[in-house]
PDB file of C-alpha atoms in Angstrom:
ATOM      1  CA  MET T  23      96.494  96.605 133.458  1.00 44.00           C
ATOM      2  CA  ARG T  24      98.945  97.183 136.303  1.00 45.00           C
ATOM      3  CA  ARG T  25     102.112  99.143 136.850  1.00 51.00           C
ATOM      4  CA  SER T  26     104.638  99.154 139.616  1.00 47.00           C
ATOM      5  CA  GLU T  27     105.399 102.157 141.788  1.00 44.00           C
ATOM      6  CA  PRO T  28     107.598 104.499 139.697  1.00 45.00           C
ATOM      7  CA  ILE T  29     111.253 104.490 140.728  1.00 39.00           C
ATOM      8  CA  VAL T  30     112.942 106.669 138.105  1.00 44.00           C
ATOM      9  CA  LYS T  31     112.371 110.350 138.798  1.00 43.00           C
ATOM     10  CA  LEU T  32     114.206 112.812 136.562  1.00 48.00           C
ATOM     11  CA  ASP T  33     115.634 115.976 138.041  1.00 46.00           C
ATOM     12  CA  SER T  34     113.841 118.792 139.828  1.00 38.00           C
ATOM     13  CA  HIS T  35     112.820 120.627 136.658  1.00 38.00           C
ATOM     14  CA  MET T  36     110.882 117.563 135.539  1.00 43.00           C
ATOM     15  CA  ASN T  37     108.535 117.342 138.483  1.00 44.00           C
ATOM     16  CA  LYS T  38     106.764 119.916 140.613  1.00 40.00           C
ATOM     17  CA  ALA T  39     107.359 117.678 143.657  1.00 30.00           C
ATOM     18  CA  ASN T  40     111.141 118.211 143.859  1.00 32.00           C
ATOM     19  CA  SER T  41     111.953 114.951 142.025  1.00 42.00           C
ATOM     20  CA  THR T  42     115.499 113.704 141.737  1.00 32.00           C
ATOM     21  CA  VAL T  43     116.991 110.614 140.222  1.00 39.00           C
ATOM     22  CA  GLU T  44     116.894 108.213 143.152  1.00 43.00           C
ATOM     23  CA  LYS T  45     117.256 104.757 141.644  1.00 50.00           C
ATOM     24  CA  ILE T  46     117.024 103.279 138.170  1.00 50.00           C
ATOM     25  CA  ASP T  47     117.782  99.605 138.668  1.00 52.00           C
ATOM     26  CA  SER T  48     114.272  98.510 139.591  1.00 68.00           C
ATOM     27  CA  LEU T  49     111.896 100.616 137.514  1.00 89.00           C
ATOM     28  CA  GLN T  50     109.230  98.358 136.071  1.00 94.00           C
ATOM     29  CA  LEU T  51     106.042  99.295 134.267  1.00 97.00           C
ATOM     30  CA  GLU T  52     103.473  96.689 133.351  1.00 97.00           C
ATOM     31  CA  THR T  53     100.817  96.426 130.645  1.00 97.00           C
ATOM     32  CA  LYS T  54      98.518  93.564 129.719  1.00 97.00           C
ATOM     33  CA  ARG T  55     101.186  91.683 127.754  1.00 97.00           C
ATOM     34  CA  LEU T  56     104.446  93.465 128.501  1.00 98.00           C
ATOM     35  CA  LEU T  57     106.889  94.494 131.177  1.00 97.00           C
ATOM     36  CA  LEU T  58     108.956  97.631 130.609  1.00 98.00           C
ATOM     37  CA  ARG T  59     112.043  97.637 132.812  1.00 97.00           C
ATOM     38  CA  THR T  60     115.493  99.146 133.078  1.00 96.00           C
ATOM     39  CA  PHE T  61     118.355  97.228 131.507  1.00 96.00           C
ATOM     40  CA  GLN T  62     120.612  94.649 133.085  1.00 92.00           C
ATOM     41  CA  ALA T  63     123.780  94.275 131.044  1.00 92.00           C
ATOM     42  CA  SER T  64     124.380  90.696 132.147  1.00 93.00           C
ATOM     43  CA  LEU T  65     120.924  89.627 130.952  1.00 94.00           C
ATOM     44  CA  ASP T  66     120.214  91.923 128.041  1.00 97.00           C
ATOM     45  CA  SER T  67     123.354  92.747 126.062  1.00 97.00           C
ATOM     46  CA  ASN T  68     123.596  89.470 124.154  1.00 97.00           C
ATOM     47  CA  VAL T  69     119.864  89.482 123.413  1.00 98.00           C
ATOM     48  CA  ILE T  70     119.959  93.042 122.052  1.00 98.00           C
ATOM     49  CA  HIS T  71     123.018  92.221 119.960  1.00 98.00           C
ATOM     50  CA  GLY T  72     121.265  89.202 118.474  1.00 98.00           C
ATOM     51  CA  LEU T  73     118.021  91.015 117.674  1.00 98.00           C
ATOM     52  CA  LEU T  74     119.846  93.881 115.974  1.00 98.00           C
ATOM     53  CA  GLN T  75     121.498  91.588 113.463  1.00 98.00           C
ATOM     54  CA  GLU T  76     118.225  92.124 111.575  1.00 97.00           C
ATOM     55  CA  ARG T  77     118.979  94.898 109.082  1.00 97.00           C
ATOM     56  CA  ASP T  78     115.355  96.056 108.747  1.00 97.00           C
ATOM     57  CA  ILE T  79     115.275  97.281 112.360  1.00 98.00           C
ATOM     58  CA  ALA T  80     118.243  99.590 111.834  1.00 98.00           C
ATOM     59  CA  TYR T  81     116.931 100.620 108.403  1.00 98.00           C
ATOM     60  CA  ASN T  82     113.681 101.880 109.915  1.00 97.00           C
ATOM     61  CA  THR T  83     115.232 103.791 112.814  1.00 97.00           C
ATOM     62  CA  GLN T  84     117.397 106.883 112.744  1.00 94.00           C
ATOM     63  CA  MET T  85     119.989 106.018 115.384  1.00 94.00           C
ATOM     64  CA  ILE T  86     120.717 102.265 115.307  1.00 97.00           C
ATOM     65  CA  PRO T  87     123.877 101.412 113.334  1.00 96.00           C
ATOM     66  CA  PHE T  88     124.281  98.445 111.015  1.00 97.00           C
ATOM     67  CA  PRO T  89     126.071  96.145 111.171  1.00 97.00           C
ATOM     68  CA  TYR T  90     125.474  96.040 114.913  1.00 98.00           C
ATOM     69  CA  GLU T  91     128.805  94.905 116.245  1.00 98.00           C
ATOM     70  CA  LYS T  92     130.012  93.243 119.436  1.00 96.00           C
ATOM     71  CA  GLY T  93     130.229  95.691 122.313  1.00 97.00           C
ATOM     72  CA  MET T  94     127.580  98.062 120.967  1.00 98.00           C
ATOM     73  CA  ALA T  95     124.828  96.644 123.181  1.00 98.00           C
ATOM     74  CA  GLU T  96     126.962  97.008 126.302  1.00 97.00           C
ATOM     75  CA  GLU T  97     127.752 100.596 125.333  1.00 97.00           C
ATOM     76  CA  PHE T  98     124.060 101.315 124.735  1.00 97.00           C
ATOM     77  CA  ILE T  99     123.096  99.936 128.159  1.00 97.00           C
ATOM     78  CA  HIS T 100     125.859 101.921 129.858  1.00 96.00           C
ATOM     79  CA  ASN T 101     124.687 105.113 128.124  1.00 96.00           C
ATOM     80  CA  ALA T 102     121.048 104.356 128.976  1.00 95.00           C
ATOM     81  CA  HIS T 103     121.848 104.304 132.691  1.00 94.00           C
ATOM     82  CA  LYS T 104     124.025 107.390 132.348  1.00 93.00           C
ATOM     83  CA  GLU T 105     121.270 109.357 130.574  1.00 93.00           C
ATOM     84  CA  ALA T 106     118.730 108.416 133.247  1.00 92.00           C
ATOM     85  CA  LYS T 107     121.055 109.526 136.039  1.00 90.00           C
ATOM     86  CA  GLU T 108     121.652 112.836 134.246  1.00 90.00           C
ATOM     87  CA  GLY T 109     117.937 113.390 133.582  1.00 89.00           C
ATOM     88  CA  LYS T 110     118.435 113.281 129.813  1.00 92.00           C
ATOM     89  CA  GLY T 111     116.607 110.110 128.869  1.00 94.00           C
ATOM     90  CA  LEU T 112     114.769 106.973 129.917  1.00 96.00           C
ATOM     91  CA  HIS T 113     115.353 103.710 128.037  1.00 97.00           C
ATOM     92  CA  LEU T 114     113.406 100.562 128.940  1.00 97.00           C
ATOM     93  CA  ALA T 115     113.577  96.971 127.774  1.00 98.00           C
ATOM     94  CA  VAL T 116     110.317  95.665 126.313  1.00 98.00           C
ATOM     95  CA  ILE T 117     109.700  92.233 127.848  1.00 98.00           C
ATOM     96  CA  LEU T 118     107.068  89.803 126.564  1.00 97.00           C
ATOM     97  CA  LYS T 119     105.480  88.138 129.579  1.00 95.00           C
ATOM     98  CA  SER T 120     104.040  85.161 127.670  1.00 89.00           C
ATOM     99  CA  GLU T 121     107.482  84.116 126.415  1.00 80.00           C
ATOM    100  CA  THR T 122     109.080  83.613 129.841  1.00 85.00           C
ATOM    101  CA  ASN T 123     110.053  87.259 130.064  1.00 90.00           C
ATOM    102  CA  LEU T 124     111.755  87.477 126.667  1.00 96.00           C
ATOM    103  CA  LEU T 125     113.254  90.831 125.636  1.00 98.00           C
ATOM    104  CA  ILE T 126     111.694  91.809 122.298  1.00 98.00           C
ATOM    105  CA  GLY T 127     112.583  95.490 121.930  1.00 98.00           C
ATOM    106  CA  VAL T 128     113.309  98.878 123.436  1.00 98.00           C
ATOM    107  CA  VAL T 129     111.163 101.934 124.170  1.00 98.00           C
ATOM    108  CA  SER T 130     112.628 105.293 125.150  1.00 97.00           C
ATOM    109  CA  LEU T 131     112.064 108.899 126.050  1.00 97.00           C
ATOM    110  CA  ILE T 132     115.154 110.682 124.749  1.00 96.00           C
ATOM    111  CA  LYS T 133     116.479 114.197 124.237  1.00 91.00           C
ATOM    112  CA  ILE T 134     114.661 115.395 127.334  1.00 91.00           C
ATOM    113  CA  GLU T 135     114.660 119.185 127.483  1.00 87.00           C
ATOM    114  CA  LYS T 136     114.151 120.913 130.814  1.00 80.00           C
ATOM    115  CA  SER T 137     113.369 124.539 131.526  1.00 81.00           C
ATOM    116  CA  ASP T 138     111.077 126.539 133.777  1.00 80.00           C
ATOM    117  CA  LYS T 139     108.554 126.765 130.920  1.00 80.00           C
ATOM    118  CA  HIS T 140     108.747 123.448 129.101  1.00 82.00           C
ATOM    119  CA  GLN T 141     109.390 119.777 129.812  1.00 93.00           C
ATOM    120  CA  ARG T 142     109.751 117.883 126.545  1.00 96.00           C
ATOM    121  CA  ALA T 143     111.049 114.585 125.222  1.00 97.00           C
ATOM    122  CA  ASN T 144     111.242 112.496 122.067  1.00 97.00           C
ATOM    123  CA  LEU T 145     109.631 109.062 121.903  1.00 98.00           C
ATOM    124  CA  GLY T 146     111.632 106.251 120.315  1.00 98.00           C
ATOM    125  CA  TYR T 147     111.030 102.504 120.003  1.00 98.00           C
ATOM    126  CA  TRP T 148     111.894  99.346 118.133  1.00 98.00           C
ATOM    127  CA  ILE T 149     110.454  95.840 118.253  1.00 98.00           C
ATOM    128  CA  ALA T 150     112.167  92.648 117.050  1.00 98.00           C
ATOM    129  CA  LYS T 151     110.974  91.662 113.570  1.00 96.00           C
ATOM    130  CA  PRO T 152     109.337  88.340 114.565  1.00 96.00           C
ATOM    131  CA  TYR T 153     106.995  90.360 116.809  1.00 97.00           C
ATOM    132  CA  TRP T 154     105.899  92.999 114.301  1.00 97.00           C
ATOM    133  CA  GLY T 155     102.241  93.499 113.501  1.00 96.00           C
ATOM    134  CA  VAL T 156     100.612  92.388 116.766  1.00 97.00           C
ATOM    135  CA  GLY T 157     100.523  95.677 118.667  1.00 98.00           C
ATOM    136  CA  TYR T 158     103.526  95.375 120.976  1.00 98.00           C
ATOM    137  CA  GLY T 159     105.029  98.631 119.733  1.00 98.00           C
ATOM    138  CA  THR T 160     101.777 100.474 120.378  1.00 98.00           C
ATOM    139  CA  GLU T 161     101.405  98.921 123.829  1.00 98.00           C
ATOM    140  CA  ALA T 162     104.946  99.825 124.888  1.00 98.00           C
ATOM    141  CA  ALA T 163     104.811 103.329 123.424  1.00 98.00           C
ATOM    142  CA  SER T 164     101.454 104.044 125.061  1.00 98.00           C
ATOM    143  CA  GLU T 165     102.737 103.082 128.513  1.00 98.00           C
ATOM    144  CA  ILE T 166     105.974 105.076 128.396  1.00 98.00           C
ATOM    145  CA  VAL T 167     104.037 108.107 127.124  1.00 98.00           C
ATOM    146  CA  ARG T 168     101.618 107.726 130.044  1.00 97.00           C
ATOM    147  CA  PHE T 169     104.578 107.528 132.419  1.00 96.00           C
ATOM    148  CA  GLY T 170     106.175 110.564 130.803  1.00 96.00           C
ATOM    149  CA  PHE T 171     103.109 112.722 131.241  1.00 96.00           C
ATOM    150  CA  MET T 172     101.746 111.467 134.537  1.00 95.00           C
ATOM    151  CA  ASP T 173     104.923 110.634 136.491  1.00 92.00           C
ATOM    152  CA  LEU T 174     107.643 112.765 134.888  1.00 92.00           C
ATOM    153  CA  HIS T 175     105.248 115.657 134.279  1.00 93.00           C
ATOM    154  CA  LEU T 176     106.365 116.285 130.720  1.00 96.00           C
ATOM    155  CA  ASP T 177     104.412 118.919 128.799  1.00 96.00           C
ATOM    156  CA  TYR T 178     105.011 117.610 125.290  1.00 97.00           C
ATOM    157  CA  ILE T 179     106.214 114.367 123.691  1.00 98.00           C
ATOM    158  CA  ARG T 180     107.183 114.263 120.045  1.00 97.00           C
ATOM    159  CA  SER T 181     108.287 111.548 117.660  1.00 98.00           C
ATOM    160  CA  ASN T 182     109.039 111.008 113.991  1.00 97.00           C
ATOM    161  CA  HIS T 183     109.317 108.294 111.390  1.00 98.00           C
ATOM    162  CA  PHE T 184     110.598 107.851 107.873  1.00 98.00           C
ATOM    163  CA  THR T 185     107.866 108.558 105.316  1.00 97.00           C
ATOM    164  CA  ARG T 186     108.574 105.160 103.768  1.00 97.00           C
ATOM    165  CA  ASN T 187     107.679 103.477 107.101  1.00 97.00           C
ATOM    166  CA  PRO T 188     103.984 104.304 107.657  1.00 97.00           C
ATOM    167  CA  ALA T 189     103.594 101.445 110.166  1.00 97.00           C
ATOM    168  CA  SER T 190     105.540 103.500 112.696  1.00 98.00           C
ATOM    169  CA  GLY T 191     103.250 106.443 112.011  1.00 97.00           C
ATOM    170  CA  ARG T 192     100.229 104.269 112.786  1.00 98.00           C
ATOM    171  CA  ILE T 193     101.681 103.539 116.232  1.00 98.00           C
ATOM    172  CA  MET T 194     101.956 107.283 116.869  1.00 98.00           C
ATOM    173  CA  GLN T 195      98.387 107.824 115.708  1.00 98.00           C
ATOM    174  CA  LYS T 196      97.048 105.010 117.905  1.00 98.00           C
ATOM    175  CA  ILE T 197      98.587 106.515 121.047  1.00 98.00           C
ATOM    176  CA  GLY T 198      97.003 109.879 120.296  1.00 98.00           C
ATOM    177  CA  MET T 199      99.835 111.784 118.621  1.00 98.00           C
ATOM    178  CA  LYS T 200      98.968 114.323 115.955  1.00 97.00           C
ATOM    179  CA  HIS T 201     100.756 114.641 112.642  1.00 97.00           C
ATOM    180  CA  ASP T 202     102.400 118.030 112.079  1.00 94.00           C
ATOM    181  CA  PRO T 203     103.100 118.472 108.338  1.00 91.00           C
ATOM    182  CA  GLN T 204     104.825 121.791 108.996  1.00 89.00           C
ATOM    183  CA  LEU T 205     107.639 119.951 110.795  1.00 89.00           C
ATOM    184  CA  LYS T 206     108.273 117.474 107.994  1.00 90.00           C
ATOM    185  CA  ASN T 207     111.966 117.452 107.181  1.00 94.00           C
ATOM    186  CA  LYS T 208     114.807 115.341 105.831  1.00 96.00           C
ATOM    187  CA  THR T 209     117.572 113.428 107.553  1.00 96.00           C
ATOM    188  CA  ASP T 210     120.614 111.558 106.344  1.00 96.00           C
ATOM    189  CA  LYS T 211     120.241 107.780 106.609  1.00 96.00           C
ATOM    190  CA  TRP T 212     123.217 105.786 105.396  1.00 96.00           C
ATOM    191  CA  GLY T 213     124.167 108.448 102.876  1.00 96.00           C
ATOM    192  CA  VAL T 214     120.630 109.024 101.549  1.00 97.00           C
ATOM    193  CA  TRP T 215     118.458 112.023 102.443  1.00 97.00           C
ATOM    194  CA  GLU T 216     115.177 110.584 103.693  1.00 97.00           C
ATOM    195  CA  ASP T 217     111.827 112.332 104.238  1.00 97.00           C
ATOM    196  CA  VAL T 218     110.752 112.315 107.890  1.00 98.00           C
ATOM    197  CA  GLU T 219     107.217 112.802 109.283  1.00 97.00           C
ATOM    198  CA  ALA T 220     106.743 114.550 112.646  1.00 97.00           C
ATOM    199  CA  TYR T 221     104.158 113.839 115.349  1.00 98.00           C
ATOM    200  CA  GLY T 222     103.493 115.284 118.793  1.00 98.00           C
ATOM    201  CA  LEU T 223     101.195 115.121 121.789  1.00 98.00           C
ATOM    202  CA  LEU T 224     100.542 117.723 124.489  1.00 97.00           C
ATOM    203  CA  ARG T 225     100.011 116.650 128.071  1.00 96.00           C
ATOM    204  CA  LYS T 226      96.709 118.547 128.270  1.00 96.00           C
ATOM    205  CA  ASP T 227      95.382 116.637 125.246  1.00 97.00           C
ATOM    206  CA  PHE T 228      96.561 113.333 126.700  1.00 97.00           C
ATOM    207  CA  VAL T 229      94.806 114.044 130.008  1.00 96.00           C
ATOM    208  CA  GLU T 230      91.598 115.134 128.297  1.00 94.00           C
ATOM    209  CA  ASN T 231      91.433 112.020 126.129  1.00 89.00           C
ATOM    210  CA  LYS T 232      92.664 109.268 128.462  1.00 79.00           C
TER     211      LYS T 232
END
């Protein structure tokens, strides 16, 4: 398993080595089967728009709208670059190497919180439906979590999933996250209050177990 030299470096609170955002256009992480890279609107917007015509992807995530209309992918990519420059998030395209570098999903560290005491983020991801069930979500999530802890020096990464979607919870378990029943809550999804399960992982636990 290989990875390229990290390019994205979130602001000085995120890294003890005086990190700043220097460049986001060429970040690329690599796993056995996947590339995780920053977005290129000219290459990726139409692909994302097409994949998100599948209702089940939006149904199982908290933030993706449905129907996914023209222009939404371009807006998402614009905001992804903006969040990275502001140190608020990191969104990467999930690219399947065996399919001539086909984009099959997105993996993100979002809602990054920065203070002198804590560096935290939320993990988010989605994989195109034809590629469910073969471990791509786990592989992508594992690599961005590694990058978050080891390169961005985050202290804590959390995530959540709808109770009715245990497959997402299994991804969190496989990458070492621990379920926290005390943080179980509800959120509004398309006018229905849904139960949500919470998971988290501390950097010290990640380092001890890697």
